[in-house]
Amino acid sequence: MELRLLGYVVAIAEEGSISGAARRLHLTQPTLSRQLREMERQLGTVLFVREGRGLTPTPAGQVLVHRATTVLAEAEAALKDVRLAAQGITGRLVVTFAGSGINGPLGAALGRVRRELPRVHLQLEESFNDAEMSTGVLEGRFDLAVQRLPMRDARLSTQVWWREPLTLFLPAGHPLAYPSEPAPLAALGQIPLVIWPRDVSPRSYDEIIALCHGAGIVPQISAEGRSVQTLLALVAAKFGAAVLADSHRALRRIGVTPRPLAGTSTTLHLVWRADDTNPLVERLRTVLTHVTDATTPTDSPDATGATSTIDATGTADVMGTTDATGCTALTDDSGAARTASSTTARQRGVRRQGR
């Protein structure tokens, strides 16, 4: 039965007459009477009886009026939800994120997301594997990824979102933990390292090894941990030091002293499907960008929201090495070294990588 006909039944019941319902529905009385008779014929029962000067639903009519009222309300709510979703006001988003994000800018952004997108259901999923995060976005399992090293693929768009130092998390009381100034990269050769297993976070593992090799250091790996909490526990137990994003200092692990690594930085990107037309994704990116615009560290000039599209030439392995000036350079997967400042210049605006 059409929603229009259900509306006729409800109008007749509420007005108590064909004439009143016809005026409300902007129909002629003969037209509405004919529609009512046709519904009664289809259902095989009388829906209204005359009592006094008005019409009253029969028991069967009462059932239909009750159900029709519910159906019409649900239909109106569905239409409203569709309109709100089309405007990017309501809906559901699944966001995958690196652990350093939730301890840093993403954690700070959640309050603003809740205030500005109150009718959006946000599902967060933590991951330590950059390739899995990018693949999940491509496959539609995630609407947005907050990750350090996105996969290179023409179907992905990326936005530089946040830049922060890499930090050496040292056992409390270790001689390297005493100075307050940033630690030189040479410090990586003065203490064993606890590190991610490569199968858990290959990009992070490679980044740390590249930092060591760039400084002419053969790292001594004393233990591996499959989560940040495990790595910091190993540090507190004096197995060695861990190289992590600076935002992990927010965990305030007892027995661990953080010290930034001089001349290094790590970047968080927003990653989404280039052909995604969901207005909610755009609204979420806008909210997140406003958060980092307001809280960007002074040593993070690159967190400007520059957008790029990455082509399908492999994964974006960006490694750190140190040049003669002590500034960390970034090395792409072709082996060509480029300084962080030149990388910044190339990240401003729209570009395609790997061509």
mmCIF file of N, CA and C in Angstrom, residues 97-200:
data_model
loop_
_atom_site.group_PDB
_atom_site.id
_atom_site.type_symbol
_atom_site.label_atom_id
_atom_site.label_comp_id
_atom_site.label_asym_id
_atom_site.label_seq_id
_atom_site.Cartn_x
_atom_site.Cartn_y
_atom_site.Cartn_z
ATOM 1 N N PHE A 97 43.722 4.760 13.008
ATOM 2 C CA PHE A 97 44.729 5.733 13.417
ATOM 3 C C PHE A 97 45.958 5.050 13.988
ATOM 4 N N ALA A 98 47.083 5.734 13.852
ATOM 5 C CA ALA A 98 48.326 5.309 14.495
ATOM 6 C C ALA A 98 48.272 5.698 15.962
ATOM 7 N N GLY A 99 48.933 4.892 16.807
ATOM 8 C CA GLY A 99 48.901 5.150 18.240
ATOM 9 C C GLY A 99 49.410 6.525 18.608
ATOM 10 N N SER A 100 50.422 7.010 17.876
ATOM 11 C CA SER A 100 50.953 8.341 18.179
ATOM 12 C C SER A 100 49.908 9.419 17.936
ATOM 13 N N GLY A 101 48.954 9.154 17.037
ATOM 14 C CA GLY A 101 47.913 10.139 16.770
ATOM 15 C C GLY A 101 46.976 10.314 17.946
ATOM 16 N N ILE A 102 46.562 9.198 18.552
ATOM 17 C CA ILE A 102 45.593 9.289 19.646
ATOM 18 C C ILE A 102 46.231 9.894 20.881
ATOM 19 N N ASN A 103 47.558 9.751 21.041
ATOM 20 C CA ASN A 103 48.239 10.366 22.175
ATOM 21 C C ASN A 103 48.563 11.831 21.926
ATOM 22 N N GLY A 104 48.424 12.265 20.688
ATOM 23 C CA GLY A 104 48.749 13.640 20.338
ATOM 24 C C GLY A 104 47.551 14.384 19.788
ATOM 25 N N PRO A 105 47.621 14.853 18.548
ATOM 26 C CA PRO A 105 46.597 15.757 18.017
ATOM 27 C C PRO A 105 45.232 15.103 17.841
ATOM 28 N N LEU A 106 45.176 13.810 17.516
ATOM 29 C CA LEU A 106 43.868 13.184 17.323
ATOM 30 C C LEU A 106 43.110 13.124 18.636
ATOM 31 N N GLY A 107 43.805 12.767 19.705
ATOM 32 C CA GLY A 107 43.146 12.752 21.008
ATOM 33 C C GLY A 107 42.603 14.121 21.372
ATOM 34 N N ALA A 108 43.394 15.165 21.089
ATOM 35 C CA ALA A 108 42.950 16.526 21.387
ATOM 36 C C ALA A 108 41.786 16.941 20.502
ATOM 37 N N ALA A 109 41.691 16.352 19.292
ATOM 38 C CA ALA A 109 40.661 16.754 18.329
ATOM 39 C C ALA A 109 39.305 16.129 18.603
ATOM 40 N N LEU A 110 39.269 15.030 19.366
ATOM 41 C CA LEU A 110 38.012 14.299 19.519
ATOM 42 C C LEU A 110 36.930 15.148 20.178
ATOM 43 N N GLY A 111 37.317 15.992 21.129
ATOM 44 C CA GLY A 111 36.330 16.853 21.766
ATOM 45 C C GLY A 111 35.691 17.805 20.777
ATOM 46 N N ARG A 112 36.501 18.367 19.898
ATOM 47 C CA ARG A 112 35.956 19.289 18.897
ATOM 48 C C ARG A 112 35.086 18.543 17.891
ATOM 49 N N VAL A 113 35.505 17.330 17.515
ATOM 50 C CA VAL A 113 34.689 16.528 16.602
ATOM 51 C C VAL A 113 33.310 16.281 17.217
ATOM 52 N N ARG A 114 33.292 15.950 18.506
ATOM 53 C CA ARG A 114 32.010 15.690 19.159
ATOM 54 C C ARG A 114 31.143 16.941 19.190
ATOM 55 N N ARG A 115 31.770 18.103 19.421
ATOM 56 C CA ARG A 115 30.994 19.343 19.474
ATOM 57 C C ARG A 115 30.467 19.744 18.097
ATOM 58 N N GLU A 116 31.289 19.609 17.075
ATOM 59 C CA GLU A 116 30.905 20.102 15.756
ATOM 60 C C GLU A 116 30.166 19.068 14.915
ATOM 61 N N LEU A 117 30.324 17.780 15.240
ATOM 62 C CA LEU A 117 29.608 16.726 14.514
ATOM 63 C C LEU A 117 28.858 15.857 15.523
ATOM 64 N N PRO A 118 27.932 16.446 16.287
ATOM 65 C CA PRO A 118 27.298 15.713 17.390
ATOM 66 C C PRO A 118 26.429 14.545 16.953
ATOM 67 N N ARG A 119 25.975 14.549 15.710
ATOM 68 C CA ARG A 119 25.077 13.491 15.252
ATOM 69 C C ARG A 119 25.789 12.445 14.400
ATOM 70 N N VAL A 120 27.107 12.493 14.418
ATOM 71 C CA VAL A 120 27.908 11.530 13.667
ATOM 72 C C VAL A 120 28.425 10.459 14.618
ATOM 73 N N HIS A 121 28.189 9.201 14.266
ATOM 74 C CA HIS A 121 28.742 8.095 15.047
ATOM 75 C C HIS A 121 30.152 7.818 14.544
ATOM 76 N N LEU A 122 31.140 8.040 15.410
ATOM 77 C CA LEU A 122 32.543 7.900 15.039
ATOM 78 C C LEU A 122 33.101 6.623 15.652
ATOM 79 N N GLN A 123 33.559 5.717 14.792
ATOM 80 C CA GLN A 123 34.173 4.458 15.237
ATOM 81 C C GLN A 123 35.680 4.541 14.999
ATOM 82 N N LEU A 124 36.477 4.357 16.065
ATOM 83 C CA LEU A 124 37.924 4.469 15.985
ATOM 84 C C LEU A 124 38.571 3.097 16.097
ATOM 85 N N GLU A 125 39.543 2.827 15.221
ATOM 86 C CA GLU A 125 40.261 1.558 15.234
ATOM 87 C C GLU A 125 41.766 1.821 15.161
ATOM 88 N N GLU A 126 42.494 1.427 16.211
ATOM 89 C CA GLU A 126 43.935 1.640 16.260
ATOM 90 C C GLU A 126 44.661 0.586 15.429
ATOM 91 N N SER A 127 45.730 1.004 14.779
ATOM 92 C CA SER A 127 46.536 0.086 13.981
ATOM 93 C C SER A 127 47.996 0.512 14.058
ATOM 94 N N PHE A 128 48.895 -0.464 13.950
ATOM 95 C CA PHE A 128 50.329 -0.177 13.930
ATOM 96 C C PHE A 128 50.927 -0.403 12.543
ATOM 97 N N ASN A 129 50.105 -0.794 11.584
ATOM 98 C CA ASN A 129 50.613 -1.154 10.266
ATOM 99 C C ASN A 129 50.095 -0.159 9.232
ATOM 100 N N ASP A 130 51.004 0.660 8.690
ATOM 101 C CA ASP A 130 50.596 1.691 7.727
ATOM 102 C C ASP A 130 49.974 1.095 6.479
ATOM 103 N N ALA A 131 50.540 0.000 5.979
ATOM 104 C CA ALA A 131 50.014 -0.606 4.759
ATOM 105 C C ALA A 131 48.584 -1.093 4.973
ATOM 106 N N GLU A 132 48.310 -1.685 6.127
ATOM 107 C CA GLU A 132 46.960 -2.167 6.412
ATOM 108 C C GLU A 132 45.973 -1.013 6.512
ATOM 109 N N MET A 133 46.414 0.115 7.073
ATOM 110 C CA MET A 133 45.519 1.265 7.174
ATOM 111 C C MET A 133 45.163 1.795 5.789
ATOM 112 N N SER A 134 46.163 1.993 4.937
ATOM 113 C CA SER A 134 45.892 2.494 3.581
ATOM 114 C C SER A 134 45.035 1.519 2.792
ATOM 115 N N THR A 135 45.337 0.227 2.919
ATOM 116 C CA THR A 135 44.549 -0.785 2.214
ATOM 117 C C THR A 135 43.109 -0.784 2.700
ATOM 118 N N GLY A 136 42.923 -0.618 4.005
ATOM 119 C CA GLY A 136 41.564 -0.565 4.545
ATOM 120 C C GLY A 136 40.772 0.602 4.004
ATOM 121 N N VAL A 137 41.426 1.737 3.785
ATOM 122 C CA VAL A 137 40.747 2.886 3.175
ATOM 123 C C VAL A 137 40.351 2.559 1.742
ATOM 124 N N LEU A 138 41.269 1.974 0.990
ATOM 125 C CA LEU A 138 40.977 1.613 -0.402
ATOM 126 C C LEU A 138 39.824 0.633 -0.495
ATOM 127 N N GLU A 139 39.767 -0.320 0.426
ATOM 128 C CA GLU A 139 38.732 -1.358 0.386
ATOM 129 C C GLU A 139 37.414 -0.897 0.980
ATOM 130 N N GLY A 140 37.374 0.310 1.531
ATOM 131 C CA GLY A 140 36.133 0.824 2.083
ATOM 132 C C GLY A 140 35.871 0.429 3.516
ATOM 133 N N ARG A 141 36.814 -0.264 4.165
ATOM 134 C CA ARG A 141 36.628 -0.620 5.574
ATOM 135 C C ARG A 141 36.805 0.595 6.474
ATOM 136 N N PHE A 142 37.612 1.539 6.039
ATOM 137 C CA PHE A 142 37.830 2.780 6.782
ATOM 138 C C PHE A 142 37.488 3.966 5.881
ATOM 139 N N ASP A 143 36.887 4.987 6.482
ATOM 140 C CA ASP A 143 36.606 6.213 5.734
ATOM 141 C C ASP A 143 37.816 7.134 5.721
ATOM 142 N N LEU A 144 38.615 7.073 6.783
ATOM 143 C CA LEU A 144 39.755 7.971 6.914
ATOM 144 C C LEU A 144 40.832 7.270 7.731
ATOM 145 N N ALA A 145 42.083 7.497 7.362
ATOM 146 C CA ALA A 145 43.207 6.985 8.141
ATOM 147 C C ALA A 145 44.048 8.157 8.620
ATOM 148 N N VAL A 146 44.518 8.067 9.862
ATOM 149 C CA VAL A 146 45.478 9.021 10.411
ATOM 150 C C VAL A 146 46.762 8.226 10.614
ATOM 151 N N GLN A 147 47.702 8.372 9.687
ATOM 152 C CA GLN A 147 48.865 7.502 9.679
ATOM 153 C C GLN A 147 50.123 8.245 9.265
ATOM 154 N N ARG A 148 51.263 7.610 9.527
ATOM 155 C CA ARG A 148 52.539 8.267 9.290
ATOM 156 C C ARG A 148 53.005 8.131 7.848
ATOM 157 N N LEU A 149 52.949 6.936 7.285
ATOM 158 C CA LEU A 149 53.513 6.707 5.959
ATOM 159 C C LEU A 149 52.478 6.029 5.068
ATOM 160 N N PRO A 150 51.682 6.808 4.324
ATOM 161 C CA PRO A 150 50.619 6.221 3.502
ATOM 162 C C PRO A 150 51.180 5.398 2.340
ATOM 163 N N MET A 151 50.375 4.472 1.884
ATOM 164 C CA MET A 151 50.690 3.716 0.674
ATOM 165 C C MET A 151 50.582 4.633 -0.535
ATOM 166 N N ARG A 152 51.427 4.395 -1.524
ATOM 167 C CA ARG A 152 51.340 5.156 -2.765
ATOM 168 C C ARG A 152 50.323 4.509 -3.692
ATOM 169 N N ASP A 153 49.282 5.222 -3.991
ATOM 170 C CA ASP A 153 48.238 4.696 -4.864
ATOM 171 C C ASP A 153 47.433 5.880 -5.391
ATOM 172 N N ALA A 154 47.173 5.890 -6.690
ATOM 173 C CA ALA A 154 46.452 7.004 -7.308
ATOM 174 C C ALA A 154 45.042 7.160 -6.758
ATOM 175 N N ARG A 155 44.518 6.098 -6.149
ATOM 176 C CA ARG A 155 43.153 6.151 -5.615
ATOM 177 C C ARG A 155 43.096 6.775 -4.225
ATOM 178 N N LEU A 156 44.257 7.107 -3.656
ATOM 179 C CA LEU A 156 44.316 7.707 -2.328
ATOM 180 C C LEU A 156 44.697 9.177 -2.420
ATOM 181 N N SER A 157 44.053 9.995 -1.611
ATOM 182 C CA SER A 157 44.475 11.377 -1.398
ATOM 183 C C SER A 157 45.020 11.496 0.011
ATOM 184 N N THR A 158 46.057 12.324 0.163
ATOM 185 C CA THR A 158 46.659 12.498 1.484
ATOM 186 C C THR A 158 46.823 13.976 1.799
ATOM 187 N N GLN A 159 46.820 14.260 3.078
ATOM 188 C CA GLN A 159 46.999 15.628 3.556
ATOM 189 C C GLN A 159 47.964 15.600 4.730
ATOM 190 N N VAL A 160 49.048 16.365 4.624
ATOM 191 C CA VAL A 160 49.955 16.502 5.761
ATOM 192 C C VAL A 160 49.192 17.174 6.894
ATOM 193 N N TRP A 161 49.159 16.518 8.041
ATOM 194 C CA TRP A 161 48.294 16.989 9.132
ATOM 195 C C TRP A 161 49.084 17.460 10.349
ATOM 196 N N TRP A 162 50.165 16.762 10.689
ATOM 197 C CA TRP A 162 50.864 17.077 11.941
ATOM 198 C C TRP A 162 52.308 16.602 11.836
ATOM 199 N N ARG A 163 53.221 17.435 12.297
ATOM 200 C CA ARG A 163 54.618 17.057 12.326
ATOM 201 C C ARG A 163 55.143 17.246 13.752
ATOM 202 N N GLU A 164 55.892 16.278 14.240
ATOM 203 C CA GLU A 164 56.443 16.345 15.588
ATOM 204 C C GLU A 164 57.807 15.659 15.608
ATOM 205 N N PRO A 165 58.614 15.927 16.627
ATOM 206 C CA PRO A 165 59.934 15.296 16.687
ATOM 207 C C PRO A 165 59.832 13.800 16.976
ATOM 208 N N LEU A 166 60.839 13.073 16.543
ATOM 209 C CA LEU A 166 61.054 11.742 17.081
ATOM 210 C C LEU A 166 61.781 11.895 18.409
ATOM 211 N N THR A 167 61.440 11.057 19.371
ATOM 212 C CA THR A 167 61.992 11.181 20.717
ATOM 213 C C THR A 167 62.599 9.866 21.156
ATOM 214 N N LEU A 168 63.713 9.960 21.853
ATOM 215 C CA LEU A 168 64.381 8.801 22.423
ATOM 216 C C LEU A 168 63.859 8.617 23.842
ATOM 217 N N PHE A 169 63.128 7.535 24.066
ATOM 218 C CA PHE A 169 62.590 7.235 25.392
ATOM 219 C C PHE A 169 63.611 6.356 26.119
ATOM 220 N N LEU A 170 64.197 6.910 27.177
ATOM 221 C CA LEU A 170 65.340 6.314 27.860
ATOM 222 C C LEU A 170 64.962 5.804 29.245
ATOM 223 N N PRO A 171 65.679 4.783 29.734
ATOM 224 C CA PRO A 171 65.465 4.361 31.118
ATOM 225 C C PRO A 171 65.807 5.511 32.064
ATOM 226 N N ALA A 172 64.944 5.775 33.027
ATOM 227 C CA ALA A 172 65.225 6.821 34.001
ATOM 228 C C ALA A 172 66.547 6.521 34.696
ATOM 229 N N GLY A 173 67.361 7.534 34.830
ATOM 230 C CA GLY A 173 68.651 7.349 35.473
ATOM 231 C C GLY A 173 69.790 7.041 34.531
ATOM 232 N N HIS A 174 69.477 6.749 33.279
ATOM 233 C CA HIS A 174 70.555 6.493 32.313
ATOM 234 C C HIS A 174 71.301 7.801 32.044
ATOM 235 N N PRO A 175 72.631 7.751 31.863
ATOM 236 C CA PRO A 175 73.383 8.988 31.619
ATOM 237 C C PRO A 175 72.847 9.829 30.475
ATOM 238 N N LEU A 176 72.315 9.210 29.428
ATOM 239 C CA LEU A 176 71.786 9.972 28.296
ATOM 240 C C LEU A 176 70.498 10.715 28.651
ATOM 241 N N ALA A 177 69.855 10.335 29.754
ATOM 242 C CA ALA A 177 68.579 10.953 30.114
ATOM 243 C C ALA A 177 68.750 12.276 30.842
ATOM 244 N N TYR A 178 69.966 12.597 31.284
ATOM 245 C CA TYR A 178 70.156 13.788 32.104
ATOM 246 C C TYR A 178 70.102 15.097 31.328
ATOM 247 N N PRO A 179 70.768 15.246 30.173
ATOM 248 C CA PRO A 179 70.726 16.553 29.502
ATOM 249 C C PRO A 179 69.302 16.896 29.063
ATOM 250 N N SER A 180 68.969 18.168 29.109
ATOM 251 C CA SER A 180 67.624 18.596 28.715
ATOM 252 C C SER A 180 67.530 18.905 27.232
ATOM 253 N N GLU A 181 68.680 19.200 26.592
ATOM 254 C CA GLU A 181 68.638 19.534 25.166
ATOM 255 C C GLU A 181 68.433 18.260 24.343
ATOM 256 N N PRO A 182 68.001 18.409 23.069
ATOM 257 C CA PRO A 182 67.795 17.232 22.218
ATOM 258 C C PRO A 182 69.057 16.377 22.122
ATOM 259 N N ALA A 183 68.839 15.077 22.044
ATOM 260 C CA ALA A 183 69.954 14.132 21.931
ATOM 261 C C ALA A 183 70.431 14.060 20.489
ATOM 262 N N PRO A 184 71.727 13.992 20.250
ATOM 263 C CA PRO A 184 72.223 13.808 18.884
ATOM 264 C C PRO A 184 71.923 12.395 18.403
ATOM 265 N N LEU A 185 71.883 12.216 17.086
ATOM 266 C CA LEU A 185 71.634 10.880 16.545
ATOM 267 C C LEU A 185 72.693 9.878 16.980
ATOM 268 N N ALA A 186 73.895 10.384 17.309
ATOM 269 C CA ALA A 186 74.956 9.486 17.776
ATOM 270 C C ALA A 186 74.549 8.740 19.035
ATOM 271 N N ALA A 187 73.567 9.270 19.781
ATOM 272 C CA ALA A 187 73.108 8.602 21.003
ATOM 273 C C ALA A 187 72.502 7.236 20.704
ATOM 274 N N LEU A 188 72.022 7.039 19.483
ATOM 275 C CA LEU A 188 71.432 5.747 19.126
ATOM 276 C C LEU A 188 72.462 4.623 19.175
ATOM 277 N N GLY A 189 73.731 4.982 19.090
ATOM 278 C CA GLY A 189 74.785 3.978 19.168
ATOM 279 C C GLY A 189 75.345 3.805 20.559
ATOM 280 N N GLN A 190 74.804 4.547 21.528
ATOM 281 C CA GLN A 190 75.324 4.508 22.890
ATOM 282 C C GLN A 190 74.444 3.733 23.852
ATOM 283 N N ILE A 191 73.372 3.134 23.353
ATOM 284 C CA ILE A 191 72.453 2.370 24.194
ATOM 285 C C ILE A 191 71.734 1.360 23.314
ATOM 286 N N PRO A 192 71.487 0.145 23.823
ATOM 287 C CA PRO A 192 70.684 -0.812 23.040
ATOM 288 C C PRO A 192 69.287 -0.247 22.768
ATOM 289 N N LEU A 193 68.661 -0.709 21.706
ATOM 290 C CA LEU A 193 67.339 -0.226 21.320
ATOM 291 C C LEU A 193 66.295 -1.316 21.480
ATOM 292 N N VAL A 194 65.117 -0.928 21.932
ATOM 293 C CA VAL A 194 63.940 -1.800 21.872
ATOM 294 C C VAL A 194 63.092 -1.263 20.733
ATOM 295 N N ILE A 195 62.543 -2.123 19.917
ATOM 296 C CA ILE A 195 62.034 -1.694 18.615
ATOM 297 C C ILE A 195 60.819 -2.523 18.234
ATOM 298 N N TRP A 196 60.059 -1.984 17.287
ATOM 299 C CA TRP A 196 58.929 -2.736 16.745
ATOM 300 C C TRP A 196 59.437 -3.943 15.951
ATOM 301 N N PRO A 197 58.761 -5.080 16.012
ATOM 302 C CA PRO A 197 59.050 -6.142 15.039
ATOM 303 C C PRO A 197 58.680 -5.638 13.647
ATOM 304 N N ARG A 198 59.431 -5.984 12.663
ATOM 305 C CA ARG A 198 59.178 -5.454 11.323
ATOM 306 C C ARG A 198 57.841 -5.923 10.773
ATOM 307 N N ASP A 199 57.389 -7.120 11.155
ATOM 308 C CA ASP A 199 56.115 -7.621 10.640
ATOM 309 C C ASP A 199 54.925 -6.859 11.229
ATOM 310 N N VAL A 200 55.117 -6.193 12.373
ATOM 311 C CA VAL A 200 54.043 -5.421 12.993
ATOM 312 C C VAL A 200 53.972 -4.017 12.404
#
